[in-house]
mmCIF file of C-alpha atoms in Angstrom:
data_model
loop_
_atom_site.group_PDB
_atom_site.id
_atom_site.type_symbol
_atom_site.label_atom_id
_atom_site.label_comp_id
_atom_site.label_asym_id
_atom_site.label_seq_id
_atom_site.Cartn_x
_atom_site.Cartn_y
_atom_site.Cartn_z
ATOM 1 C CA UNK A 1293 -85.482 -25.532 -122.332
ATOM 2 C CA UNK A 1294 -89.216 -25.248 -122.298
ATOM 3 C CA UNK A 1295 -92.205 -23.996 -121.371
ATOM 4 C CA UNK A 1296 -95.766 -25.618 -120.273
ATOM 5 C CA UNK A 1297 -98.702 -25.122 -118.096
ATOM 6 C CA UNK A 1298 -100.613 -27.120 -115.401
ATOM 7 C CA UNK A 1299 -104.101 -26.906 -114.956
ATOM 8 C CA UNK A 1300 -104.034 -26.534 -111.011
ATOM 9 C CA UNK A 1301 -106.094 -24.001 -109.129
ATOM 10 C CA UNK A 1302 -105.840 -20.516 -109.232
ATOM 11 C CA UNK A 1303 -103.468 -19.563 -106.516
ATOM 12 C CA UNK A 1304 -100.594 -21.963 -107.905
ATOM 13 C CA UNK A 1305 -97.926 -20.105 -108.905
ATOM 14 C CA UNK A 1306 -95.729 -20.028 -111.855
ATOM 15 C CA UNK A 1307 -92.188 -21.458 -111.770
ATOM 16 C CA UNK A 1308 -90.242 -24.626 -112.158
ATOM 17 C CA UNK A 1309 -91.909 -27.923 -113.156
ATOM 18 C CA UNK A 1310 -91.763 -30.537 -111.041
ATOM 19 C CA UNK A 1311 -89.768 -33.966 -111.718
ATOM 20 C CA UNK A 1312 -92.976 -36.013 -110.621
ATOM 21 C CA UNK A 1313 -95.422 -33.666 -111.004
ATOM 22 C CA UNK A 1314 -97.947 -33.590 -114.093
ATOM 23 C CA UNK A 1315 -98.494 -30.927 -116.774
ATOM 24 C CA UNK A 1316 -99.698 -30.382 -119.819
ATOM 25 C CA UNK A 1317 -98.112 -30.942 -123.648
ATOM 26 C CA UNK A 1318 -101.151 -29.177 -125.479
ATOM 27 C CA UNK A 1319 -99.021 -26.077 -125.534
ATOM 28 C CA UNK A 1320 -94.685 -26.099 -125.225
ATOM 29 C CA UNK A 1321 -92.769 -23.690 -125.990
ATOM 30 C CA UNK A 1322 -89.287 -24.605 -126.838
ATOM 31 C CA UNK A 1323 -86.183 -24.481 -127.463
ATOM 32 C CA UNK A 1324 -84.197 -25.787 -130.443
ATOM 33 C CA UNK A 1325 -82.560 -29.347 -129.698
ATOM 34 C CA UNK A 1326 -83.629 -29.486 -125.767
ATOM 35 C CA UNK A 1327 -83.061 -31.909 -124.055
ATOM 36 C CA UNK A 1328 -86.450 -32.469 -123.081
ATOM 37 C CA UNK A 1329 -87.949 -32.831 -126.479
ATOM 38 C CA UNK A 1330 -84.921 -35.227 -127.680
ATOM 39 C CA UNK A 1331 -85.376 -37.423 -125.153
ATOM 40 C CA UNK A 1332 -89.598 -37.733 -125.363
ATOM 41 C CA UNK A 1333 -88.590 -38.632 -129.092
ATOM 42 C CA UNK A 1334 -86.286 -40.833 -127.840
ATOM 43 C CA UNK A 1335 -88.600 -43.203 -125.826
ATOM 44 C CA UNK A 1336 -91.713 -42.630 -128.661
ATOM 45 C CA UNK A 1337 -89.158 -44.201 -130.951
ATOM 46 C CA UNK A 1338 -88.439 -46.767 -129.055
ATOM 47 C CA UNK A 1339 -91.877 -47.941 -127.971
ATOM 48 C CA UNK A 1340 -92.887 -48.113 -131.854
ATOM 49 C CA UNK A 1341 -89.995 -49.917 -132.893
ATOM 50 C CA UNK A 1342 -88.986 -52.335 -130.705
ATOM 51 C CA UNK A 1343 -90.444 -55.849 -130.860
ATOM 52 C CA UNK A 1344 -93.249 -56.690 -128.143
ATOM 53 C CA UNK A 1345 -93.250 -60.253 -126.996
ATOM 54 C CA UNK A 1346 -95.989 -62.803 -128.558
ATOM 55 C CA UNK A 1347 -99.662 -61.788 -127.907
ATOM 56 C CA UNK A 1348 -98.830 -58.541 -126.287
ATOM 57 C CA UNK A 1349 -101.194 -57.223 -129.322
ATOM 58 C CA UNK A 1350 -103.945 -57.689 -126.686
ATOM 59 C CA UNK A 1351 -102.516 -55.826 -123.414
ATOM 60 C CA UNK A 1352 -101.441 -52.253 -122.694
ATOM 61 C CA UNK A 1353 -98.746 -51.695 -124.120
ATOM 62 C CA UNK A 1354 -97.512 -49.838 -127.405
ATOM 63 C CA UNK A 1355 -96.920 -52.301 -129.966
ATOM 64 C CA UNK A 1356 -96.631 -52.135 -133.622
ATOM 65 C CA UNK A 1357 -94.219 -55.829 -134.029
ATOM 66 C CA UNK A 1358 -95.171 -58.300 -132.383
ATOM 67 C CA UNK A 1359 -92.931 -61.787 -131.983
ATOM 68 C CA UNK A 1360 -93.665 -64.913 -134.223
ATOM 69 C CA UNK A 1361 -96.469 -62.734 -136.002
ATOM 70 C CA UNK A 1362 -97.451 -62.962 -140.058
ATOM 71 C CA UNK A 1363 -95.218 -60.829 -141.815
ATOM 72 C CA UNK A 1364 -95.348 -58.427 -143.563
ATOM 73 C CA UNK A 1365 -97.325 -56.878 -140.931
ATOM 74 C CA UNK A 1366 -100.331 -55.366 -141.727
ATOM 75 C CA UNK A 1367 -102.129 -54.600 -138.168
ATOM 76 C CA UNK A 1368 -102.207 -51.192 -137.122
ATOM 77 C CA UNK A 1369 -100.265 -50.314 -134.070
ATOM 78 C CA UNK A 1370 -101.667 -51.155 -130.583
ATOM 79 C CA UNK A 1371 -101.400 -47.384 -128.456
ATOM 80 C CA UNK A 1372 -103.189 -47.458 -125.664
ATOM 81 C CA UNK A 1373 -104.791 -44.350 -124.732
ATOM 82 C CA UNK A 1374 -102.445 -41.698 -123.379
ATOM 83 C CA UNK A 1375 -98.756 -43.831 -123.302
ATOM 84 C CA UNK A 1376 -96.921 -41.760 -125.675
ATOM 85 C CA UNK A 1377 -97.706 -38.857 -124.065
ATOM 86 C CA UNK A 1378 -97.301 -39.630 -120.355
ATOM 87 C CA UNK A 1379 -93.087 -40.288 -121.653
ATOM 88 C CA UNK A 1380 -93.277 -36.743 -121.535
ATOM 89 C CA UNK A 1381 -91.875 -37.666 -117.992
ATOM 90 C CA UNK A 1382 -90.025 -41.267 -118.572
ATOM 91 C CA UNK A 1383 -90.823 -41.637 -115.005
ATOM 92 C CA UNK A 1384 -94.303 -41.909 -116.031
ATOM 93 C CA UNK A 1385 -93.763 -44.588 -118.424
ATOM 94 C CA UNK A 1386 -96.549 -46.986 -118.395
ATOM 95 C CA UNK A 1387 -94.708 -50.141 -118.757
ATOM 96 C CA UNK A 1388 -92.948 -49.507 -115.509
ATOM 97 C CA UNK A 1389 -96.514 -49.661 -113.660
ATOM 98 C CA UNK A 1390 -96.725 -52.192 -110.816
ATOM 99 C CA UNK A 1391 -97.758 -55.561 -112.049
ATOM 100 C CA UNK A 1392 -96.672 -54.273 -115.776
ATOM 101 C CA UNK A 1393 -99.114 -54.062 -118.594
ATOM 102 C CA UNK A 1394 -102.436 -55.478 -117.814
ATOM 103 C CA UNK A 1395 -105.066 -57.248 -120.548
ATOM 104 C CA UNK A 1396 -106.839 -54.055 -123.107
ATOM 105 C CA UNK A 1397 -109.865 -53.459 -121.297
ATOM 106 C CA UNK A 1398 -111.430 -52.101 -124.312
ATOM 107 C CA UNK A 1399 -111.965 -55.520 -126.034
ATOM 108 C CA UNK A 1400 -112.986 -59.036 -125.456
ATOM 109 C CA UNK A 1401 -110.313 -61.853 -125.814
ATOM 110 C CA UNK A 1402 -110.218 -65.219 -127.080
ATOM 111 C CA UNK A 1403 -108.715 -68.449 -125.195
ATOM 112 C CA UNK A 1404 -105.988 -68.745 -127.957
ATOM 113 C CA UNK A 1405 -104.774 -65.049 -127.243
ATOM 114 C CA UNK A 1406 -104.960 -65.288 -123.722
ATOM 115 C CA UNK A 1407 -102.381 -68.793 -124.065
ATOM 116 C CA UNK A 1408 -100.023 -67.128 -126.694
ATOM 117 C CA UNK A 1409 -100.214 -64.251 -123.872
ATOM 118 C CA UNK A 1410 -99.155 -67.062 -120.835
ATOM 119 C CA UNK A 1411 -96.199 -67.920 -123.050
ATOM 120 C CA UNK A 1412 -94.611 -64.642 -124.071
ATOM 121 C CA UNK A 1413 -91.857 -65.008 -122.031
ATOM 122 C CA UNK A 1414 -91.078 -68.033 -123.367
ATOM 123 C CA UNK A 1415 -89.149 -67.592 -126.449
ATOM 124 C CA UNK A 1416 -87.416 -70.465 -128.033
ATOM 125 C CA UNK A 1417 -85.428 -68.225 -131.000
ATOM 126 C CA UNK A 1418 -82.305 -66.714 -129.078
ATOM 127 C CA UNK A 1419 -82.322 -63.774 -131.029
ATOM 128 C CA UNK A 1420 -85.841 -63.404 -130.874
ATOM 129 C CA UNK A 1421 -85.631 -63.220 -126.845
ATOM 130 C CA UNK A 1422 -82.899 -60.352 -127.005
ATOM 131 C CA UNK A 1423 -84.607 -58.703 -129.034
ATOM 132 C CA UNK A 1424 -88.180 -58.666 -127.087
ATOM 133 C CA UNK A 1425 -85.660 -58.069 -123.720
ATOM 134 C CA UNK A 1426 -84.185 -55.233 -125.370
ATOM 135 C CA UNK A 1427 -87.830 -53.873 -126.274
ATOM 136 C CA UNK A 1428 -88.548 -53.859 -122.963
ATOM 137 C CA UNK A 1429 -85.573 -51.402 -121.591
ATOM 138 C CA UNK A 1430 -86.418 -48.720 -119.572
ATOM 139 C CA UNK A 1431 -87.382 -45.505 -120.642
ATOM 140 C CA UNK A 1432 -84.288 -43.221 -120.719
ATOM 141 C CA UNK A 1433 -84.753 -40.439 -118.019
ATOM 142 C CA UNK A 1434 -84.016 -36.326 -118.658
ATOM 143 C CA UNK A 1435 -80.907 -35.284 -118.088
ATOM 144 C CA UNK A 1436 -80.712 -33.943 -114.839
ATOM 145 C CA UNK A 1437 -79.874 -30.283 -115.685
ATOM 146 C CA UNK A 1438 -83.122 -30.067 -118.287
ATOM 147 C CA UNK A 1439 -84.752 -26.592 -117.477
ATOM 148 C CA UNK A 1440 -88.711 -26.889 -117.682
ATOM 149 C CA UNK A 1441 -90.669 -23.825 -116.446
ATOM 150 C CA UNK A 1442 -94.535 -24.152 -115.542
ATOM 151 C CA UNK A 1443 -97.110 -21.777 -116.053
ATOM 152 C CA UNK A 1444 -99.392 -21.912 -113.155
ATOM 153 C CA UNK A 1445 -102.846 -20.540 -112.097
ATOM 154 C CA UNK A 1446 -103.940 -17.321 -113.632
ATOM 155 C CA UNK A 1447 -100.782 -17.210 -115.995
ATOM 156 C CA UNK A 1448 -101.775 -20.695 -117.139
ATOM 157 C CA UNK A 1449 -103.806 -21.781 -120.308
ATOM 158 C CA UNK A 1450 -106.200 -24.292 -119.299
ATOM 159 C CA UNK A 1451 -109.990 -23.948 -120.812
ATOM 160 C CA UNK A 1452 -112.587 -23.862 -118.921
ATOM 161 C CA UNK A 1453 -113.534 -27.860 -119.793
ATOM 162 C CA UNK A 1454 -117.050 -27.867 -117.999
ATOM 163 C CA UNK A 1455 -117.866 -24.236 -117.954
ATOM 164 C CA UNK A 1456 -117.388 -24.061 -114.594
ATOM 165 C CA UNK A 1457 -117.285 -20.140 -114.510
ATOM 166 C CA UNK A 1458 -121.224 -19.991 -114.684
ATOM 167 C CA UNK A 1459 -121.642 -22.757 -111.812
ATOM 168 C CA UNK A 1460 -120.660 -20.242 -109.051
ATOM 169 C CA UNK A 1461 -123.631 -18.611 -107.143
ATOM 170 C CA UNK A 1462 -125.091 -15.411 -108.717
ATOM 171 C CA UNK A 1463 -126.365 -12.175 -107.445
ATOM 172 C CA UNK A 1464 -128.515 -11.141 -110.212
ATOM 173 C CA UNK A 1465 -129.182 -7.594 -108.882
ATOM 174 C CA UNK A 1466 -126.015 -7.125 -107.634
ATOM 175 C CA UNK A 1467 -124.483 -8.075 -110.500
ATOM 176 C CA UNK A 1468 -121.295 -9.716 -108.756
ATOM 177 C CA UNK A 1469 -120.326 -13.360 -107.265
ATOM 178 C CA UNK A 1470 -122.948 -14.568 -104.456
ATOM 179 C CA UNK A 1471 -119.847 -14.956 -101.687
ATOM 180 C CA UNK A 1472 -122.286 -15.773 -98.729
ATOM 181 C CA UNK A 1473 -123.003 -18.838 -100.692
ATOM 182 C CA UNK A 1474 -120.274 -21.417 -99.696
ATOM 183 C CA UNK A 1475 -121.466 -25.025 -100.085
ATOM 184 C CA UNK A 1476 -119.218 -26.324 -103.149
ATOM 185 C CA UNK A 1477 -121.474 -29.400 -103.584
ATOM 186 C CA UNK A 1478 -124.077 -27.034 -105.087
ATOM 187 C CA UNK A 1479 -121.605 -24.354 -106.587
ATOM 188 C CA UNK A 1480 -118.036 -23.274 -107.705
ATOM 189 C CA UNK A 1481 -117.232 -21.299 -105.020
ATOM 190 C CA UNK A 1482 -113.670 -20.610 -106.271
ATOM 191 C CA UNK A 1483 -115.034 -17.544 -108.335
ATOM 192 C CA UNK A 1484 -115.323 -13.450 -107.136
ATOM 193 C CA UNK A 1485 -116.771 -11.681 -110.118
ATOM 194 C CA UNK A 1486 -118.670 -8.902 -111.215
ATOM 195 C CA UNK A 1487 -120.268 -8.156 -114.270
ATOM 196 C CA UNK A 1488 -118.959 -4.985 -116.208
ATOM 197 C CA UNK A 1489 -120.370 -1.957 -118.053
ATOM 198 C CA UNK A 1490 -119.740 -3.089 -121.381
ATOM 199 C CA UNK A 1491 -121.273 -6.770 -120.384
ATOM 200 C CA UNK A 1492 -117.916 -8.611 -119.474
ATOM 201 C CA UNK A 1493 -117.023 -10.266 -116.783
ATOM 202 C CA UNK A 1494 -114.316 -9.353 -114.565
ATOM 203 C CA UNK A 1495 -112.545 -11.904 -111.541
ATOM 204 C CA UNK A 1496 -110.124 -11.370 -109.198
ATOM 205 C CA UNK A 1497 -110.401 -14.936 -108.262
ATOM 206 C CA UNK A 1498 -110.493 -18.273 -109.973
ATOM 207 C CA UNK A 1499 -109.339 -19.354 -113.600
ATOM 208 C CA UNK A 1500 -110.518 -15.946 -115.423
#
């Protein structure tokens, strides 16, 4: 159903994704109507619709309605860093964290938010209740049979972030990988290079 990569090291190899496991959405091939991709858009939708309980503006948790608030709303939507994406894997879903959402760590807050936050649960309007309950359903899981394959180590597409290729010890002479060097505090010593005729860089080792 799709396709993805991981950025783990270079010996991983290539083949199914795993349930628990972690990899990346920067690239996905796949195909038409998955499963997968229906049910990611699934829980996004859900998260930005629903109604978050009173105050819940101010803790981590997506939230674009937010109980008892002026209307019409004019706020822009509360998504903390990284939730939409992590439902790439419901199982990852942030709001199931232990302890649930904690206080946004990226601002200060006021006395008045942090009551209106004590009392969230604590909705007098019925439907107002159900509604904030039903906003806080799980995240609906892929279907068992949902095919995701994992591109892994050299076959993978993760950049080199840090340029970590010119950390690993040097034999300038040589012209090749410094193997006798071995302390990874003081190199990347996951590298065996050598430098080419036309100027290039060849490795039979490492993320190259």
């Amino acid at each position: 159903d799709i396709v993805a990569y991981t950025d783990e090291e270079a010996s991983a190899v290539s083949g199914a994704c795993r349930r628990n496991g972690q990899f990346s959405s920067n690239f996905l091939a796949a195909r038409k109507g998955n499963p997968f991709s229906e049910t990611w858009w699934t829980n996004m939708k859900h998260k930005l619709t629903r109604l978050c309980g009173a105050g819940e503006f101010s803790i981590e948790k997506t939230c674009c309605h937010e109980a008892y608030a002026k209307q019409p709303e004019r706020r822009l939507c509360h998504i903390p860093w990284g939730h939409l994406e992590w439902l790439k894997l419901p199982s990852a879903d942030p709001d199931a964290a232990e302890g649930g959402p904690q206080l946004d760590p990226t601002r200060r807050h006021s006395k008045s938010e942090l009551e209106k936050l004590g009392g969230r649960s604590q909705h007098k309007d019925g439907d107002i209740a159900e509604r904030v309950k039903a906003g806080n359903a799980p995240a609906v899981q892929l279907p068992p049979d949902t095919r995701m394959y994992c591109l892994r180590g050299v076959d993978a597409m993760t950049p080199h972030i840090n340029g970590e290729v010119y950390w690993q010890p040097w034999l300038r002479q040589a012209g090749t990988t410094d193997s006798s060097q071995t302390d990874s505090r003081k190199f990347d010593t996951r590298f065996s290079c050598q430098e080419r005729a036309n100027g290039g860089l060849g490795s039979e080792e490492g993320k190259w």
